[in-house]
Structure formats: structure tokens, C-alpha cells
Coordinates of C-alpha atoms in Angstrom, one line a residue:
M1 CA 8.8 -14.6 14.2
D2 CA 8.5 -13.1 17.8
L3 CA 9.4 -9.6 16.6
L4 CA 6.8 -9.4 14.0
N5 CA 3.8 -10.7 16.7
T6 CA 5.0 -8.1 18.9
L7 CA 4.8 -5.2 16.4
V8 CA 1.5 -6.3 15.3
D9 CA 0.3 -6.4 18.9
K10 CA 2.0 -3.0 19.6
G11 CA 0.3 -1.7 16.2
L12 CA -3.2 -2.4 17.1
R13 CA -2.5 -0.7 20.4
R14 CA -0.9 2.3 18.8
E15 CA 2.1 1.7 21.0
L16 CA 5.3 2.8 19.6
P17 CA 7.9 0.2 18.9
T18 CA 11.5 0.4 20.2
R19 CA 14.0 1.7 18.0
E20 CA 15.6 -2.0 17.9
E21 CA 12.5 -3.4 16.9
A22 CA 12.2 -0.7 14.1
L23 CA 15.8 -1.4 13.0
A24 CA 14.9 -5.0 13.0
V25 CA 12.5 -4.8 10.4
L26 CA 14.9 -3.0 8.2
A27 CA 17.4 -5.9 8.8
T28 CA 15.2 -8.7 7.9
S29 CA 15.9 -11.0 5.0
D30 CA 14.3 -11.3 1.7
D31 CA 13.5 -14.8 2.8
D32 CA 11.2 -13.4 5.7
L33 CA 9.8 -10.4 3.4
L34 CA 6.4 -11.9 2.9
D35 CA 6.1 -12.4 6.9
V36 CA 6.9 -8.9 7.4
V37 CA 4.3 -7.7 4.7
A38 CA 1.6 -9.8 6.2
A39 CA 2.3 -8.6 9.7
A40 CA 2.3 -4.9 9.0
G41 CA -0.8 -5.6 6.5
K42 CA -2.8 -6.8 9.8
V43 CA -2.0 -3.4 11.5
R44 CA -2.8 -1.4 8.0
R45 CA -6.3 -3.6 7.6
H46 CA -7.2 -3.0 11.3
W47 CA -7.3 0.9 10.8
F48 CA -8.0 1.2 7.1
G49 CA -9.6 -2.2 6.0
R50 CA -8.9 -2.5 2.5
R51 CA -9.5 1.1 1.1
V52 CA -6.9 2.8 -0.9
K53 CA -7.2 6.7 -1.0
L54 CA -6.2 8.4 -4.3
N55 CA -4.5 11.9 -4.3
Y56 CA -3.5 14.0 -7.5
L57 CA -0.7 16.3 -7.6
V58 CA -1.0 19.7 -9.5
N59 CA 2.4 21.4 -10.0
L60 CA 1.4 25.1 -9.9
K61 CA 5.1 26.3 -10.7
S62 CA 7.7 24.2 -12.0
G63 CA 11.6 24.5 -11.5
L64 CA 13.7 27.7 -11.0
C65 CA 13.7 26.9 -7.1
P66 CA 16.5 28.8 -5.1
E67 CA 17.0 26.0 -2.9
D68 CA 19.7 23.5 -3.2
C69 CA 18.0 20.3 -2.2
S70 CA 20.2 17.4 -3.7
Y71 CA 17.4 15.1 -4.5
C72 CA 15.3 17.6 -6.4
S73 CA 15.1 18.1 -10.1
Q74 CA 13.7 21.9 -9.5
R75 CA 16.9 22.9 -7.5
L76 CA 19.1 25.7 -7.8
G77 CA 21.6 24.6 -10.5
S78 CA 19.6 21.6 -11.9
K79 CA 20.5 20.7 -15.2
A80 CA 17.5 18.2 -15.4
G81 CA 15.4 18.8 -18.5
I82 CA 12.1 19.5 -16.7
L83 CA 9.4 21.5 -17.7
K84 CA 9.8 25.2 -16.3
Y85 CA 6.8 27.5 -15.8
T86 CA 5.4 30.2 -13.7
W87 CA 2.3 30.1 -11.6
L88 CA -0.8 28.5 -13.2
K89 CA -3.9 30.9 -13.1
P90 CA -6.6 29.8 -10.9
D91 CA -8.7 28.4 -13.6
E92 CA -5.8 26.3 -15.1
A93 CA -5.2 24.7 -11.9
S94 CA -9.0 24.1 -11.3
Q95 CA -8.9 22.1 -14.7
A96 CA -5.9 20.2 -13.9
A97 CA -7.3 19.0 -10.6
A98 CA -10.5 18.1 -12.3
A99 CA -8.7 15.4 -14.4
G100 CA -7.4 13.7 -11.3
L101 CA -10.9 14.0 -9.5
A102 CA -12.4 12.3 -12.4
G103 CA -10.0 9.5 -12.3
G104 CA -11.1 8.9 -8.7
A105 CA -8.9 11.0 -6.6
K106 CA -10.4 12.5 -3.3
R107 CA -7.5 14.8 -2.4
V108 CA -5.7 17.4 -4.6
C109 CA -2.1 18.4 -3.7
L110 CA -1.2 22.1 -4.8
V111 CA 2.5 22.2 -5.2
A112 CA 4.8 25.1 -5.9
S113 CA 8.7 25.2 -6.2
G114 CA 10.6 27.7 -4.0
R115 CA 11.8 28.3 -0.5
G116 CA 8.2 29.5 0.8
P117 CA 5.4 31.5 -0.5
T118 CA 5.2 35.4 -0.2
D119 CA 2.0 37.1 0.9
R120 CA 1.0 37.3 -2.7
D121 CA 1.5 33.8 -3.5
V122 CA -0.7 32.9 -0.5
D123 CA -3.4 35.2 -2.1
R124 CA -2.9 33.4 -5.6
V125 CA -3.0 30.2 -4.1
S126 CA -6.1 31.0 -2.1
E127 CA -7.8 32.0 -5.0
T128 CA -7.0 28.7 -6.8
I129 CA -8.3 26.8 -3.7
K130 CA -11.6 28.6 -4.1
A131 CA -11.7 28.1 -7.8
I132 CA -11.4 24.3 -7.0
K133 CA -14.0 24.1 -4.3
E134 CA -16.3 26.1 -6.5
R135 CA -16.4 23.3 -9.1
H136 CA -15.8 20.3 -6.4
E137 CA -17.2 21.2 -3.1
D138 CA -16.1 18.1 -1.1
V139 CA -12.5 17.5 -2.5
E140 CA -9.8 17.9 0.0
V141 CA -7.1 20.3 -0.7
C142 CA -3.7 20.2 0.4
A143 CA -1.3 22.9 0.0
C144 CA 2.9 22.4 -0.3
L145 CA 4.3 25.6 -1.0
G146 CA 7.4 25.3 1.2
L147 CA 8.3 27.1 4.5
L148 CA 5.6 29.2 5.9
S149 CA 5.8 32.6 7.9
D150 CA 3.7 33.4 10.6
G151 CA 0.0 33.7 9.9
Q152 CA 0.4 32.2 6.3
A153 CA -1.3 28.7 7.2
E154 CA -4.1 30.5 9.0
R155 CA -4.9 32.2 5.8
L156 CA -4.7 29.1 3.7
R157 CA -7.0 27.6 6.2
E158 CA -9.6 30.4 5.9
A159 CA -9.2 30.1 2.0
G160 CA -10.4 26.3 2.2
A161 CA -7.3 24.4 2.6
D162 CA -7.6 21.2 4.5
A163 CA -4.2 20.1 4.9
Y164 CA -0.4 21.2 4.4
N165 CA 2.4 19.2 3.4
H166 CA 6.0 19.9 4.4
N167 CA 8.2 16.9 4.4
L168 CA 11.2 16.4 6.9
N169 CA 12.8 14.0 4.0
T170 CA 15.6 12.8 6.1
S171 CA 17.1 12.6 9.8
E172 CA 18.1 15.8 11.3
S173 CA 21.7 14.3 11.6
T174 CA 22.2 13.8 7.8
Y175 CA 20.2 16.9 6.9
E176 CA 22.8 19.2 6.1
D177 CA 24.4 16.8 3.9
I178 CA 21.2 16.9 1.6
T179 CA 20.3 20.6 2.0
T180 CA 22.3 23.7 3.2
T181 CA 19.9 26.6 2.4
H182 CA 17.5 25.9 5.0
T183 CA 17.7 23.7 8.2
Y184 CA 15.8 20.9 9.6
A185 CA 14.5 22.9 12.2
D186 CA 12.8 25.0 9.6
R187 CA 11.1 22.1 8.2
V188 CA 9.8 21.2 11.7
D189 CA 8.7 24.8 12.6
T190 CA 6.4 24.8 9.2
V191 CA 4.8 21.3 10.3
Q192 CA 4.1 22.8 13.6
K193 CA 2.6 26.1 12.2
A194 CA 0.3 23.8 9.9
H195 CA -0.8 22.2 13.0
A196 CA -1.6 25.2 14.9
A197 CA -3.6 26.7 12.4
G198 CA -5.7 23.7 12.3
L199 CA -4.9 22.2 9.1
S200 CA -4.2 18.6 8.8
A201 CA -0.3 18.1 8.8
C202 CA 1.1 15.9 6.2
S203 CA 4.9 15.3 6.6
G204 CA 7.0 12.2 5.0
L205 CA 10.3 11.2 4.0
I206 CA 12.6 10.4 1.1
A207 CA 14.3 7.0 1.2
G208 CA 17.3 6.0 -1.1
M209 CA 19.5 9.1 -0.5
G210 CA 22.4 7.1 0.7
E211 CA 21.2 7.1 4.2
R212 CA 21.7 4.3 7.0
D213 CA 19.0 2.3 8.4
E214 CA 19.4 4.2 11.4
D215 CA 18.6 7.6 9.5
L216 CA 15.3 6.1 8.2
V217 CA 14.5 5.1 11.9
D218 CA 15.3 8.5 13.4
V219 CA 13.1 10.5 10.5
V220 CA 10.0 8.1 11.0
F221 CA 10.4 8.5 14.9
S222 CA 10.7 12.3 14.6
L223 CA 7.6 12.2 12.4
R224 CA 5.6 10.1 15.1
E225 CA 6.6 12.9 17.5
L226 CA 5.1 15.4 15.1
D227 CA 2.1 13.3 14.6
P228 CA 1.0 14.2 11.2
D229 CA -2.2 12.6 9.9
S230 CA -0.2 11.6 6.6
V231 CA 3.2 10.2 6.1
P232 CA 3.9 10.1 2.3
V233 CA 7.0 7.8 1.6
N234 CA 9.0 9.0 -1.2
F235 CA 11.6 6.6 -3.1
L236 CA 14.3 8.8 -4.7
I237 CA 14.2 9.4 -8.4
P238 CA 17.8 9.9 -9.2
F239 CA 17.3 12.4 -12.1
E240 CA 20.0 13.2 -14.4
G241 CA 21.5 16.7 -13.7
T242 CA 21.1 16.5 -9.8
P243 CA 23.6 15.7 -7.5
L244 CA 22.0 12.2 -6.3
A245 CA 21.6 11.2 -10.1
K246 CA 24.0 8.0 -9.3
E247 CA 22.3 7.2 -6.0
W248 CA 20.5 3.9 -7.2
N249 CA 20.3 2.2 -3.5
L250 CA 16.8 0.7 -3.5
T251 CA 15.5 -2.5 -4.5
P252 CA 11.8 -3.6 -4.3
Q253 CA 12.3 -5.9 -1.3
R254 CA 14.1 -2.8 0.6
C255 CA 11.1 -0.4 -0.3
L256 CA 8.5 -3.0 1.3
R257 CA 10.7 -3.3 4.2
I258 CA 10.8 0.6 4.8
L259 CA 6.9 0.8 4.1
A260 CA 6.4 -1.9 6.7
M261 CA 8.4 -0.1 9.3
V262 CA 6.7 2.9 8.6
R263 CA 3.5 1.4 9.0
F264 CA 4.6 -0.3 12.2
V265 CA 6.0 3.2 13.9
C266 CA 2.9 5.1 12.5
P267 CA -0.1 2.5 12.8
D268 CA -3.2 4.6 12.7
V269 CA -1.6 7.2 10.1
E270 CA -2.4 7.4 6.5
V271 CA 0.8 6.0 5.0
R272 CA 1.0 7.0 1.3
I273 CA 3.4 5.5 -1.5
A274 CA 4.6 8.7 -3.0
G275 CA 7.0 9.8 -5.6
G276 CA 9.2 6.8 -7.1
R277 CA 7.0 3.8 -6.7
E278 CA 7.1 2.8 -10.0
V279 CA 10.8 3.2 -10.5
H280 CA 11.7 1.2 -7.4
L281 CA 8.7 -1.2 -6.4
R282 CA 8.0 -1.8 -10.1
T283 CA 6.1 -5.1 -10.2
M284 CA 5.9 -5.5 -6.3
Q285 CA 3.8 -2.6 -6.5
P286 CA 0.4 -4.5 -5.2
L287 CA 2.6 -5.6 -2.2
A288 CA 2.9 -2.5 -1.2
L289 CA -0.9 -1.7 -0.9
H290 CA -0.8 -4.3 2.0
L291 CA 1.5 -1.6 3.8
A292 CA 0.2 1.8 2.5
N293 CA -3.4 3.1 2.4
S294 CA -2.6 5.8 0.2
V295 CA -1.2 6.6 -3.2
F296 CA -0.6 9.4 -5.9
L297 CA -2.5 9.0 -9.0
G298 CA -1.1 9.6 -12.5
D299 CA 2.0 11.7 -12.9
Y300 CA 4.0 13.5 -10.3
L301 CA 5.6 17.0 -10.1
T302 CA 8.4 16.9 -12.8
S303 CA 8.3 12.9 -13.8
E304 CA 5.5 10.7 -15.3
G305 CA 4.0 8.2 -13.4
Q306 CA 2.0 5.0 -14.1
A307 CA -1.1 5.5 -16.3
G308 CA -4.0 6.3 -14.2
K309 CA -5.9 3.5 -15.4
A310 CA -3.4 0.9 -14.6
D311 CA -3.2 2.3 -11.0
L312 CA -7.0 1.7 -10.8
E313 CA -6.5 -1.8 -12.4
M314 CA -3.8 -2.7 -10.1
I315 CA -5.7 -1.6 -6.8
A316 CA -8.7 -3.9 -8.0
D317 CA -6.7 -6.8 -8.9
A318 CA -4.7 -6.9 -5.5
G319 CA -8.1 -7.0 -3.7
F320 CA -8.5 -3.5 -2.5
E321 CA -11.0 -0.7 -3.4
V322 CA -10.9 2.7 -3.7
E323 CA -12.0 5.1 -1.0
G324 CA -15.1 7.1 -1.9
A325 CA -15.4 10.8 -1.4
D326 CA -17.8 10.2 1.2
E327 CA -15.6 7.9 3.3
V328 CA -13.4 9.1 6.1
T329 CA -9.9 8.3 5.8
L330 CA -8.6 8.4 9.3
P331 CA -9.7 6.5 12.2
E332 CA -12.1 8.3 14.5
H333 CA -9.7 9.0 17.3
R334 CA -7.6 11.1 14.9
T335 CA -10.6 12.8 13.1
S336 CA -12.0 14.3 16.4
A337 CA -8.6 16.3 17.1
V338 CA -8.6 18.0 13.1
G339 CA -11.1 18.7 10.5
C340 CA -9.5 16.8 7.7
H341 CA -7.3 14.1 6.3
E342 CA -3.9 14.0 4.7
D343 CA -0.8 15.2 3.4
G344 CA -1.1 16.3 0.6
G345 CA 0.8 15.2 0.6
G346 CA 3.1 13.6 0.7
C347 CA 3.0 16.2 -1.8
H348 CA 6.5 15.9 -2.5
E349 CA 8.6 15.5 -5.7
G350 CA 10.2 11.9 -5.4
G351 CA 9.4 11.1 -9.1
G352 CA 7.5 8.5 -10.9
C353 CA 7.9 7.1 -13.9
G354 CA 6.3 6.3 -17.5
P355 CA 5.7 2.9 -19.0
A356 CA 9.3 1.7 -20.4
T357 CA 9.3 0.5 -24.0
A358 CA 9.8 -3.2 -24.5
A359 CA 13.4 -4.2 -23.7
A360 CA 15.2 -7.1 -22.2
A361 CA 15.0 -7.5 -18.3
P362 CA 17.8 -5.7 -16.6
A363 CA 20.1 -7.6 -14.2
A364 CA 19.2 -7.6 -10.6
G365 CA 20.3 -4.3 -9.0
E366 CA 21.0 -2.4 -12.2
P367 CA 19.8 1.1 -12.2
R368 CA 16.4 1.4 -14.1
T369 CA 17.6 5.0 -15.7
D370 CA 14.9 3.9 -18.5
L371 CA 12.1 4.4 -16.2
V372 CA 12.7 7.7 -15.2
A373 CA 10.7 9.8 -17.6
V374 CA 10.3 13.6 -17.5
R375 CA 6.7 14.8 -17.3
R376 CA 5.8 16.4 -20.8
R377 CA 2.0 16.4 -20.2
G378 CA -0.5 18.1 -17.9
A379 CA -0.2 21.4 -16.1
G380 CA 1.8 23.7 -17.9
T381 CA 1.8 22.4 -21.2
D382 CA -1.1 21.9 -24.0
L383 CA -1.2 18.0 -23.5
A384 CA -4.1 16.3 -21.7
P385 CA -2.8 15.1 -18.0
N386 CA -2.4 11.6 -17.0
A387 CA -5.2 10.6 -14.6

């Protein structure tokens, strides 16, 4: 296919595809899907080999957010039955992080619900970062605390943070349909603040919210312009009790096309499969490793993920290897510009899922509500985390 040959050539040269080419990837048929995966896989392997970076989320503060993001189980007015708790103490957060690091993660993503941190919150997170790094000197720490005020990114950097995550989520033209309590421009500003402070910027998207192909291409092109080091791709978890609970728009094939499009547009960037992979990719998760070079291990913010052991087995069975703590994630031309690697990112709540109980296979395209499991273990509970 001439389109795919062109996109591979451009990806190896870090050349931006045209909008028409990106849209054409999303419009390819299921018959051509494996060709699309193979082509994007060439670009992925050129820049990242067969390494898979593992990241681990720690939800520092869960629920009770004043913002109205329609996709989020922690939003204002959410009726989702999620865990709700206030700030973890630094030692509690450090213990939670240790579980993910023991499972092979090299980055810890510290996430807190809310519009943005107060200066006291920044102090609190700074102490948490220091507590984690005292125990694990080489770990990468990414913070995801919402909109940043002037000077806060610098303070996080001084405390030892390596990265900051703040996702654009959707296109500028549709943003106000998803959130009204802050703007798309606010999010762009926070990513720019992280960049300016010397933090590795992480920013990504959520697919499956009823957007058009044009919206997906718009947000990914905007991300390319912002130039984050990491782009987490979340697939919407339609939590009961949120405005988007009925938005079951994704198939495994569409998820793979979206990941391929992101890889072609952002060829040399850490592309992370984030929330929702178990729910929407399901048994086709291993194919996604040919497109993305990074995943979250274990559970997500308010939903359960695949067992950490199963993640590691999937990576090995697919012929990939877990990236070691001593390996540099990004290509050399990117690491010379910043002091670290991802997103944290992705540190977004797309959601995840726990293992479903045995049942008859659902009809194709049927909403998999059975795969959405609220997190009841790990941070904020007395139960051991999944890692």
C-alpha cells in the first residue's frame, strides 16, 4: 500500500505526515489492519527496538474533584462508586510506589484529583517525591496534579520530579463539549509551563468520547506541535454514573488504528497504551505493543487493570522485553534536550479493568460493562496493590 510505505519513510525521517494521510490511517479497513500494524511497527522498532517501558500509577487523592470533565469518575457530580480519600502521606505513597517498582516499573506517576495544586499541595507532593527517591534513587517520578500556577513546575523540578503529565484529551474545537470548568488553552499552558521548567512533558488524549476522526487527528497534531516526550493514549472507560457512561464506540481494530496514527505522527516519542486497554483492546493487546513502546502496569486511578503478572507474560509472549532501569527510553536526539523521559503520564484516568468472570462471549460490538471494575485495592485501602 503506497500510503503505508510513505508513512514508514516519513516516520524514519521524523517527518510530519499530512492530515490527509493521518485520516487515511483511521479510515483503513479491517482487511488492511495487519498491514497498518506492521508498517507502524517498523517505525516503533526503529526508534525504540523491542523494549517496553513499564509505568505505575499512584492515586494520591481520589474523588471529590470540582471540575466537570465528562469522562472522569472523579468529576463533580459523579455517581460512580469509586474509592474516595484525601491525600496519602508520603510514606504511604512511597510504599504504594514500591509495589510497582518491584513489578518492573521504572516510572512512578503521582496523580491527584482537582483543578490544580495549591502551594501547600506542591509542598506535600514534593515531600512524597523525596520519600520515593530516598528509597529508589534511580526511579523516574512524574507528577500529574492538574493546572499549574506560575513557579509550581519549577518547585516540583527542584523536589526531584522528572516529568509532568497534563493531557489535552480531545481537540480544541470539541473541548467545551467535554469540559466547561476550564479551557483547552489552560491545558496547553500547563504543558508549556512544564517544558519551561525543564520537566519532561507528557500529554496525550482520550479516544472513544464520540469524537470524529478529524478530532483525533487535530489533537494528535496539536500534541506533535507541543512536542511532549510522552504521549499516553487513553481509551474511554464508560463509568456508570458519569455523562459518558453510554459511549461504547471503540472496537479493538479501531484502537489499533488510532495507536498506529499516533505513532506515524509522533514517531520518536514514547507512545503509551494507557487507561482502557483491557476493556477495548482485550485479546488484541499484544498487537498494540507493535505500535506503542510503553504501558501502565497493574491498576489505574479508580479502576482495576490486568494483573501485573499477566502484563509481564503478555510482553514476553509477544516477543518484547521490559525496559531496564539503566536503559534510556528516548532516542538520543530527544534526551539531549531534557533531563528525563515520560509522561507520566499518561497519567490519566482512562480506566482499566479487572479480570472478568467466565461467561459466554458477548456479541461483536456489545458494550463490555463486565470489564469495568472499580479499584478496591492498593492506595487508599488496606489491601495489597496489583503490580
